[in-house]
């Protein structure tokens, strides 16, 4: 995640330079630029989630027991900030069925907004769609009209019997061997031919 944010920051810096180079009479020349981003990657094989952020609130984590905490992620500079500090990721292992909530700052504004969101997310037996609707409709109208955004995700895991691991020799025959192994395994799992062929190609490129 930190590498993605670093590339976004480079792009934002170039946009800021282009904006500053506009003629002084152009109204956009002096208009301030501001943007934040939070980026997370969840690995269902290890149940680890790695997050980095740039001038954006950290995600909330709600465990299967309903306890909600904000992930302790170092705050990096905003994408259009002149601060050149590096983005530092944080990694946490999550229980299956944990809920991740990514919220914009507008959604967390107000005296009880954060408390309301965590209370709502802790409700048992609700789908992600239902939880999202519950939060949106419980917030004041001015919050909903301020460009607030909410992204919810629930963690799962990949069962060991759906994981294949092979050791391949470092020689020119490795890609062909990998394709055969992948095809046999995916066909054994009953996957369609389109999926088999696409995965063969991906694995072959990775091994080459």
PDB file of C-alpha atoms in Angstrom:
ATOM      1  CA  UNK A   1       0.000   0.000   0.000  1.00  0.00           C
ATOM      2  CA  UNK A   2       2.762   2.478   0.811  1.00  0.00           C
ATOM      3  CA  UNK A   3       4.190   2.110  -2.700  1.00  0.00           C
ATOM      4  CA  UNK A   4       0.805   2.871  -4.260  1.00  0.00           C
ATOM      5  CA  UNK A   5       0.450   5.996  -2.129  1.00  0.00           C
ATOM      6  CA  UNK A   6       3.974   7.106  -3.022  1.00  0.00           C
ATOM      7  CA  UNK A   7       3.101   6.887  -6.725  1.00  0.00           C
ATOM      8  CA  UNK A   8      -0.138   8.778  -6.158  1.00  0.00           C
ATOM      9  CA  UNK A   9       1.840  11.444  -4.293  1.00  0.00           C
ATOM     10  CA  UNK A  10       4.221  11.779  -7.258  1.00  0.00           C
ATOM     11  CA  UNK A  11       1.250  12.214  -9.589  1.00  0.00           C
ATOM     12  CA  UNK A  12      -0.314  14.783  -7.264  1.00  0.00           C
ATOM     13  CA  UNK A  13       2.959  16.712  -7.121  1.00  0.00           C
ATOM     14  CA  UNK A  14       3.052  16.899 -10.920  1.00  0.00           C
ATOM     15  CA  UNK A  15      -0.552  18.095 -11.037  1.00  0.00           C
ATOM     16  CA  UNK A  16       0.251  20.772  -8.471  1.00  0.00           C
ATOM     17  CA  UNK A  17       3.211  21.938 -10.566  1.00  0.00           C
ATOM     18  CA  UNK A  18       1.022  22.142 -13.666  1.00  0.00           C
ATOM     19  CA  UNK A  19      -1.586  24.112 -11.721  1.00  0.00           C
ATOM     20  CA  UNK A  20       1.026  26.535 -10.408  1.00  0.00           C
ATOM     21  CA  UNK A  21       2.321  27.106 -13.952  1.00  0.00           C
ATOM     22  CA  UNK A  22      -1.039  28.421 -15.173  1.00  0.00           C
ATOM     23  CA  UNK A  23      -1.321  32.143 -15.948  1.00  0.00           C
ATOM     24  CA  UNK A  24      -2.065  34.270 -12.851  1.00  0.00           C
ATOM     25  CA  UNK A  25      -5.338  35.361 -14.423  1.00  0.00           C
ATOM     26  CA  UNK A  26      -6.566  31.757 -14.514  1.00  0.00           C
ATOM     27  CA  UNK A  27      -8.874  31.171 -11.553  1.00  0.00           C
ATOM     28  CA  UNK A  28      -7.509  27.638 -11.163  1.00  0.00           C
ATOM     29  CA  UNK A  29      -3.964  28.896 -10.635  1.00  0.00           C
ATOM     30  CA  UNK A  30      -4.604  29.945  -7.040  1.00  0.00           C
ATOM     31  CA  UNK A  31      -7.248  27.367  -6.170  1.00  0.00           C
ATOM     32  CA  UNK A  32      -5.915  25.082  -3.411  1.00  0.00           C
ATOM     33  CA  UNK A  33      -5.606  21.374  -4.065  1.00  0.00           C
ATOM     34  CA  UNK A  34      -6.358  18.814  -1.382  1.00  0.00           C
ATOM     35  CA  UNK A  35      -6.798  15.046  -1.441  1.00  0.00           C
ATOM     36  CA  UNK A  36      -6.401  12.113   0.907  1.00  0.00           C
ATOM     37  CA  UNK A  37      -6.340   8.367   0.423  1.00  0.00           C
ATOM     38  CA  UNK A  38      -6.322   5.208   2.485  1.00  0.00           C
ATOM     39  CA  UNK A  39      -5.330   1.928   0.860  1.00  0.00           C
ATOM     40  CA  UNK A  40      -5.557  -1.553   2.334  1.00  0.00           C
ATOM     41  CA  UNK A  41      -4.703  -5.056   1.141  1.00  0.00           C
ATOM     42  CA  UNK A  42      -6.230  -8.109   2.803  1.00  0.00           C
ATOM     43  CA  UNK A  43      -4.625 -11.530   2.339  1.00  0.00           C
ATOM     44  CA  UNK A  44      -7.233 -14.283   2.855  1.00  0.00           C
ATOM     45  CA  UNK A  45      -4.479 -16.904   3.038  1.00  0.00           C
ATOM     46  CA  UNK A  46      -2.790 -15.381   6.116  1.00  0.00           C
ATOM     47  CA  UNK A  47      -5.739 -13.243   7.330  1.00  0.00           C
ATOM     48  CA  UNK A  48      -3.434 -10.219   7.477  1.00  0.00           C
ATOM     49  CA  UNK A  49      -4.446  -6.726   6.429  1.00  0.00           C
ATOM     50  CA  UNK A  50      -1.855  -4.092   5.538  1.00  0.00           C
ATOM     51  CA  UNK A  51      -2.941  -0.453   5.400  1.00  0.00           C
ATOM     52  CA  UNK A  52      -1.268   2.864   4.629  1.00  0.00           C
ATOM     53  CA  UNK A  53      -2.877   6.298   4.566  1.00  0.00           C
ATOM     54  CA  UNK A  54      -2.231   9.766   3.212  1.00  0.00           C
ATOM     55  CA  UNK A  55      -4.100  12.512   5.028  1.00  0.00           C
ATOM     56  CA  UNK A  56      -7.088  10.226   5.527  1.00  0.00           C
ATOM     57  CA  UNK A  57      -8.757   8.675   8.612  1.00  0.00           C
ATOM     58  CA  UNK A  58      -7.650   5.173   9.550  1.00  0.00           C
ATOM     59  CA  UNK A  59     -10.149   2.362   8.947  1.00  0.00           C
ATOM     60  CA  UNK A  60     -12.291   0.987  11.742  1.00  0.00           C
ATOM     61  CA  UNK A  61     -12.135  -2.713  12.578  1.00  0.00           C
ATOM     62  CA  UNK A  62     -15.085  -4.476  14.161  1.00  0.00           C
ATOM     63  CA  UNK A  63     -14.349  -7.986  15.393  1.00  0.00           C
ATOM     64  CA  UNK A  64     -16.877 -10.836  15.382  1.00  0.00           C
ATOM     65  CA  UNK A  65     -17.498 -10.008  19.054  1.00  0.00           C
ATOM     66  CA  UNK A  66     -18.715  -6.517  18.089  1.00  0.00           C
ATOM     67  CA  UNK A  67     -15.756  -4.656  19.588  1.00  0.00           C
ATOM     68  CA  UNK A  68     -14.693  -1.746  17.369  1.00  0.00           C
ATOM     69  CA  UNK A  69     -11.238  -0.166  17.219  1.00  0.00           C
ATOM     70  CA  UNK A  70      -9.471   2.184  14.824  1.00  0.00           C
ATOM     71  CA  UNK A  71      -6.487   0.537  13.159  1.00  0.00           C
ATOM     72  CA  UNK A  72      -3.291   2.158  14.418  1.00  0.00           C
ATOM     73  CA  UNK A  73      -1.831   3.355  11.104  1.00  0.00           C
ATOM     74  CA  UNK A  74       0.772   6.149  11.022  1.00  0.00           C
ATOM     75  CA  UNK A  75      -0.734   9.158   9.267  1.00  0.00           C
ATOM     76  CA  UNK A  76       1.164  10.114   6.134  1.00  0.00           C
ATOM     77  CA  UNK A  77       1.011  13.525   4.463  1.00  0.00           C
ATOM     78  CA  UNK A  78      -1.914  14.423   2.221  1.00  0.00           C
ATOM     79  CA  UNK A  79      -1.418  13.796  -1.478  1.00  0.00           C
ATOM     80  CA  UNK A  80      -1.012  17.508  -2.252  1.00  0.00           C
ATOM     81  CA  UNK A  81       0.976  18.290   0.879  1.00  0.00           C
ATOM     82  CA  UNK A  82       4.495  19.701   0.546  1.00  0.00           C
ATOM     83  CA  UNK A  83       5.566  17.256   3.260  1.00  0.00           C
ATOM     84  CA  UNK A  84       7.847  14.609   1.735  1.00  0.00           C
ATOM     85  CA  UNK A  85       7.627  12.137   4.626  1.00  0.00           C
ATOM     86  CA  UNK A  86       7.406   8.481   3.638  1.00  0.00           C
ATOM     87  CA  UNK A  87       4.197   6.518   4.061  1.00  0.00           C
ATOM     88  CA  UNK A  88       4.432   3.875   6.783  1.00  0.00           C
ATOM     89  CA  UNK A  89       2.156   0.821   6.602  1.00  0.00           C
ATOM     90  CA  UNK A  90       0.601  -1.086   9.476  1.00  0.00           C
ATOM     91  CA  UNK A  91      -0.224  -4.795   9.381  1.00  0.00           C
ATOM     92  CA  UNK A  92      -2.724  -6.588  11.587  1.00  0.00           C
ATOM     93  CA  UNK A  93      -4.047 -10.155  11.696  1.00  0.00           C
ATOM     94  CA  UNK A  94      -7.844 -10.269  11.648  1.00  0.00           C
ATOM     95  CA  UNK A  95     -10.335 -12.884  12.730  1.00  0.00           C
ATOM     96  CA  UNK A  96     -12.570 -14.386  10.071  1.00  0.00           C
ATOM     97  CA  UNK A  97     -15.770 -12.366   9.894  1.00  0.00           C
ATOM     98  CA  UNK A  98     -14.170  -9.110  11.001  1.00  0.00           C
ATOM     99  CA  UNK A  99     -15.552  -5.942   9.459  1.00  0.00           C
ATOM    100  CA  UNK A 100     -13.398  -3.227   7.892  1.00  0.00           C
ATOM    101  CA  UNK A 101     -14.922   0.237   7.549  1.00  0.00           C
ATOM    102  CA  UNK A 102     -13.173   2.903   5.488  1.00  0.00           C
ATOM    103  CA  UNK A 103     -14.746   6.328   6.093  1.00  0.00           C
ATOM    104  CA  UNK A 104     -13.994   9.799   4.789  1.00  0.00           C
ATOM    105  CA  UNK A 105     -13.431  12.567   7.321  1.00  0.00           C
ATOM    106  CA  UNK A 106     -16.825  14.081   6.457  1.00  0.00           C
ATOM    107  CA  UNK A 107     -18.533  10.940   7.705  1.00  0.00           C
ATOM    108  CA  UNK A 108     -16.751  11.174  11.054  1.00  0.00           C
ATOM    109  CA  UNK A 109     -17.528  14.845  11.683  1.00  0.00           C
ATOM    110  CA  UNK A 110     -19.906  15.762  14.464  1.00  0.00           C
ATOM    111  CA  UNK A 111     -20.011  15.000  18.169  1.00  0.00           C
ATOM    112  CA  UNK A 112     -21.518  11.516  17.937  1.00  0.00           C
ATOM    113  CA  UNK A 113     -20.720  10.503  14.362  1.00  0.00           C
ATOM    114  CA  UNK A 114     -17.864   8.114  15.183  1.00  0.00           C
ATOM    115  CA  UNK A 115     -19.778   6.608  18.107  1.00  0.00           C
ATOM    116  CA  UNK A 116     -22.878   6.183  15.958  1.00  0.00           C
ATOM    117  CA  UNK A 117     -20.919   4.413  13.248  1.00  0.00           C
ATOM    118  CA  UNK A 118     -19.192   1.989  15.618  1.00  0.00           C
ATOM    119  CA  UNK A 119     -22.478   1.206  17.389  1.00  0.00           C
ATOM    120  CA  UNK A 120     -24.162   0.505  14.057  1.00  0.00           C
ATOM    121  CA  UNK A 121     -21.357  -1.676  12.739  1.00  0.00           C
ATOM    122  CA  UNK A 122     -21.524  -3.828  15.872  1.00  0.00           C
ATOM    123  CA  UNK A 123     -25.108  -4.903  15.132  1.00  0.00           C
ATOM    124  CA  UNK A 124     -25.177  -8.687  14.608  1.00  0.00           C
ATOM    125  CA  UNK A 125     -26.766 -10.454  11.674  1.00  0.00           C
ATOM    126  CA  UNK A 126     -26.709  -7.498   9.269  1.00  0.00           C
ATOM    127  CA  UNK A 127     -25.385  -7.675   5.723  1.00  0.00           C
ATOM    128  CA  UNK A 128     -22.873  -5.120   4.462  1.00  0.00           C
ATOM    129  CA  UNK A 129     -25.620  -3.459   2.415  1.00  0.00           C
ATOM    130  CA  UNK A 130     -27.884  -3.227   5.451  1.00  0.00           C
ATOM    131  CA  UNK A 131     -25.124  -1.837   7.662  1.00  0.00           C
ATOM    132  CA  UNK A 132     -24.251   0.771   5.044  1.00  0.00           C
ATOM    133  CA  UNK A 133     -27.880   1.829   4.767  1.00  0.00           C
ATOM    134  CA  UNK A 134     -28.237   1.930   8.560  1.00  0.00           C
ATOM    135  CA  UNK A 135     -25.271   4.295   8.853  1.00  0.00           C
ATOM    136  CA  UNK A 136     -26.256   6.585   5.992  1.00  0.00           C
ATOM    137  CA  UNK A 137     -29.839   7.012   7.166  1.00  0.00           C
ATOM    138  CA  UNK A 138     -28.821   7.534  10.791  1.00  0.00           C
ATOM    139  CA  UNK A 139     -26.499  10.439   9.967  1.00  0.00           C
ATOM    140  CA  UNK A 140     -27.678  14.054   9.783  1.00  0.00           C
ATOM    141  CA  UNK A 141     -28.662  15.357   6.354  1.00  0.00           C
ATOM    142  CA  UNK A 142     -25.779  17.829   6.248  1.00  0.00           C
ATOM    143  CA  UNK A 143     -23.307  14.963   6.663  1.00  0.00           C
ATOM    144  CA  UNK A 144     -24.781  13.006   3.762  1.00  0.00           C
ATOM    145  CA  UNK A 145     -24.653  16.070   1.507  1.00  0.00           C
ATOM    146  CA  UNK A 146     -21.003  16.870   2.321  1.00  0.00           C
ATOM    147  CA  UNK A 147     -19.531  14.232   0.028  1.00  0.00           C
ATOM    148  CA  UNK A 148     -19.147  11.581   2.721  1.00  0.00           C
ATOM    149  CA  UNK A 149     -18.138   8.099   1.570  1.00  0.00           C
ATOM    150  CA  UNK A 150     -18.194   4.700   3.283  1.00  0.00           C
ATOM    151  CA  UNK A 151     -16.653   1.404   2.175  1.00  0.00           C
ATOM    152  CA  UNK A 152     -17.352  -1.800   4.105  1.00  0.00           C
ATOM    153  CA  UNK A 153     -15.648  -5.177   3.715  1.00  0.00           C
ATOM    154  CA  UNK A 154     -15.953  -8.409   5.688  1.00  0.00           C
ATOM    155  CA  UNK A 155     -12.963 -10.724   5.988  1.00  0.00           C
ATOM    156  CA  UNK A 156     -12.892 -14.363   4.998  1.00  0.00           C
ATOM    157  CA  UNK A 157     -10.205 -16.961   4.521  1.00  0.00           C
ATOM    158  CA  UNK A 158      -9.131 -19.500   1.927  1.00  0.00           C
ATOM    159  CA  UNK A 159      -9.352 -23.096   3.107  1.00  0.00           C
ATOM    160  CA  UNK A 160      -6.139 -25.123   2.991  1.00  0.00           C
ATOM    161  CA  UNK A 161      -7.694 -27.635   0.609  1.00  0.00           C
ATOM    162  CA  UNK A 162      -8.059 -24.829  -1.960  1.00  0.00           C
ATOM    163  CA  UNK A 163      -4.381 -23.886  -1.834  1.00  0.00           C
ATOM    164  CA  UNK A 164      -1.717 -25.408  -4.072  1.00  0.00           C
ATOM    165  CA  UNK A 165       2.030 -24.994  -3.544  1.00  0.00           C
ATOM    166  CA  UNK A 166       4.786 -26.278  -5.807  1.00  0.00           C
ATOM    167  CA  UNK A 167       8.583 -26.053  -5.882  1.00  0.00           C
ATOM    168  CA  UNK A 168       9.847 -25.513  -9.428  1.00  0.00           C
ATOM    169  CA  UNK A 169      13.373 -25.816 -10.770  1.00  0.00           C
ATOM    170  CA  UNK A 170      15.040 -22.674 -12.079  1.00  0.00           C
ATOM    171  CA  UNK A 171      15.370 -23.824 -15.674  1.00  0.00           C
ATOM    172  CA  UNK A 172      13.654 -23.182 -19.037  1.00  0.00           C
ATOM    173  CA  UNK A 173      11.173 -26.014 -18.479  1.00  0.00           C
ATOM    174  CA  UNK A 174       9.643 -24.388 -15.389  1.00  0.00           C
ATOM    175  CA  UNK A 175       6.884 -22.409 -17.204  1.00  0.00           C
ATOM    176  CA  UNK A 176       5.661 -25.495 -19.073  1.00  0.00           C
ATOM    177  CA  UNK A 177       5.734 -27.554 -15.885  1.00  0.00           C
ATOM    178  CA  UNK A 178       3.798 -24.849 -14.052  1.00  0.00           C
ATOM    179  CA  UNK A 179       1.113 -24.763 -16.742  1.00  0.00           C
ATOM    180  CA  UNK A 180       0.601 -28.525 -16.498  1.00  0.00           C
ATOM    181  CA  UNK A 181       0.409 -28.422 -12.698  1.00  0.00           C
ATOM    182  CA  UNK A 182      -2.046 -25.521 -12.731  1.00  0.00           C
ATOM    183  CA  UNK A 183      -4.295 -27.119 -15.341  1.00  0.00           C
ATOM    184  CA  UNK A 184      -4.439 -30.454 -13.506  1.00  0.00           C
ATOM    185  CA  UNK A 185      -5.202 -28.811 -10.175  1.00  0.00           C
ATOM    186  CA  UNK A 186      -7.859 -26.376 -11.424  1.00  0.00           C
ATOM    187  CA  UNK A 187      -9.591 -29.053 -13.464  1.00  0.00           C
ATOM    188  CA  UNK A 188      -9.574 -31.211 -10.343  1.00  0.00           C
ATOM    189  CA  UNK A 189     -11.339 -28.395  -8.531  1.00  0.00           C
ATOM    190  CA  UNK A 190     -13.971 -28.295 -11.262  1.00  0.00           C
ATOM    191  CA  UNK A 191     -13.210 -24.802 -12.560  1.00  0.00           C
ATOM    192  CA  UNK A 192     -14.202 -23.742 -16.075  1.00  0.00           C
ATOM    193  CA  UNK A 193     -11.899 -23.773 -19.078  1.00  0.00           C
ATOM    194  CA  UNK A 194     -11.753 -19.964 -19.300  1.00  0.00           C
ATOM    195  CA  UNK A 195     -10.528 -19.755 -15.719  1.00  0.00           C
ATOM    196  CA  UNK A 196      -8.027 -22.564 -16.284  1.00  0.00           C
ATOM    197  CA  UNK A 197      -6.547 -20.931 -19.386  1.00  0.00           C
ATOM    198  CA  UNK A 198      -6.350 -17.475 -17.787  1.00  0.00           C
ATOM    199  CA  UNK A 199      -4.653 -18.866 -14.681  1.00  0.00           C
ATOM    200  CA  UNK A 200      -2.230 -20.901 -16.791  1.00  0.00           C
ATOM    201  CA  UNK A 201      -1.178 -17.722 -18.576  1.00  0.00           C
ATOM    202  CA  UNK A 202      -0.768 -15.731 -15.361  1.00  0.00           C
ATOM    203  CA  UNK A 203       1.279 -18.440 -13.632  1.00  0.00           C
ATOM    204  CA  UNK A 204       3.411 -18.954 -16.726  1.00  0.00           C
ATOM    205  CA  UNK A 205       4.254 -15.235 -16.825  1.00  0.00           C
ATOM    206  CA  UNK A 206       5.088 -15.229 -13.115  1.00  0.00           C
ATOM    207  CA  UNK A 207       7.399 -18.217 -13.424  1.00  0.00           C
ATOM    208  CA  UNK A 208       9.148 -17.016 -16.596  1.00  0.00           C
TER     209      UNK A 208
END
